[in-house]
Amino acid sequence: MTADSLLFFILAAMTVGSALVVILASNPIFCSLALAMAMISVAGIFASLNAWFVAGVQLIVYAGAVMVLFVMVLMLFDLKDEVRAFSRGLVSGFFKIASVAVIGGVIAAAVWMSTETIFSTAPAAPTVNATVATKQLADLLFKKYLFSFEAMGALLLIIAIGAVALSRIEGGTHADK
Amino acid sequence: MPINDALLNVGLSHYLILSALLFTLGLLGVLLRRNVIVILMSIELMLNAVNITFVAFSRYSPTANMDGQAMVFFVMTIAAAEAAVGLALATTIFKKFREVNIRYFEHLKG
């Protein structure tokens, strides 16, 4: 087993294990910590794909900003262990797990068939220098996708104003009941 | 495919399988959990799975192109926006009911 594949399998095991903790832990704080672990592992996966800049942005945006948002809201709520963390109902639970199994099977079949036909012999594209790759990415973002990029900025502004307006309804979080 | 080959040569299919696994786990969390915040976390997991697919296809495309990595930025922006609005909605529920259970969402209308 080469070092590259060993690294991939360690990162994949960390990602899937943390994802399992996210959906199984009954204490939301544990869920958020496991989610941070999953984000960091995904950043490692990006790095193993030679996407260095995306890995850095993943660390800053997800493991930094989004996780801080989640943890702040959790601490604001002061939640204890949930008595009933999962939805009740045996029949509906069975249908939910069955539908997840169906979707998982469809995705697995799609991956299997596409890799058999298209990508089995395709080698990886030649790796370029990290600086060159980041420059290419910047060219794409600021030339080809410039309009989408600006639209994303406008969207973020609208979302920020909307979130503040939404959480100010009825006098803030600590309003008297 | 011999098992030794699959262990030695990590390729596109490895990343796609990991992404499918992560997406399915996130979907399971969205369907089964009752806490709004944990549901939002599961959605983040699903979006991350999609990001892995984008980057893997960008790496293993026959001609080197970075379009997949550019898409990851848009997915991240949407994910951050979705987390902000979802958490604001969760605060609204918490203010009314002192709990963030998904079943209280139906009382928010009006």
Short mmCIF file of C-alpha atoms in Angstrom, two decimals, chain B residues 1 9 25-26 39 41-42 53-55 57 59 74 80-81 87-88 91 93-95 99:
data_model
loop_
_atom_site.label_atom_id
_atom_site.label_comp_id
_atom_site.label_asym_id
_atom_site.label_seq_id
_atom_site.Cartn_x
_atom_site.Cartn_y
_atom_site.Cartn_z
CA MET B 1 -11.16 -5.78 -9.98
CA ASN B 9 -4.28 2.64 -6.86
CA LEU B 25 -25.23 9.41 5.62
CA GLY B 26 -26.28 13.06 5.39
CA ILE B 39 -30.65 18.51 10.39
CA MET B 41 -25.48 19.83 10.01
CA SER B 42 -26.54 16.82 7.95
CA THR B 53 -17.42 14.93 -6.39
CA PHE B 54 -16.72 18.28 -8.07
CA VAL B 55 -13.06 18.32 -7.08
CA PHE B 57 -14.02 15.09 -11.45
CA ARG B 59 -8.78 16.28 -10.97
CA PHE B 74 -20.50 28.59 -5.29
CA ALA B 80 -23.08 29.39 4.29
CA ALA B 81 -26.24 31.28 3.29
CA LEU B 87 -30.10 29.02 12.21
CA ALA B 88 -32.13 32.24 12.22
CA THR B 91 -33.76 30.88 16.85
CA ILE B 93 -38.60 28.47 16.90
CA PHE B 94 -36.57 28.43 20.10
CA LYS B 95 -37.95 31.81 21.16
CA GLU B 99 -37.02 23.68 22.00
#
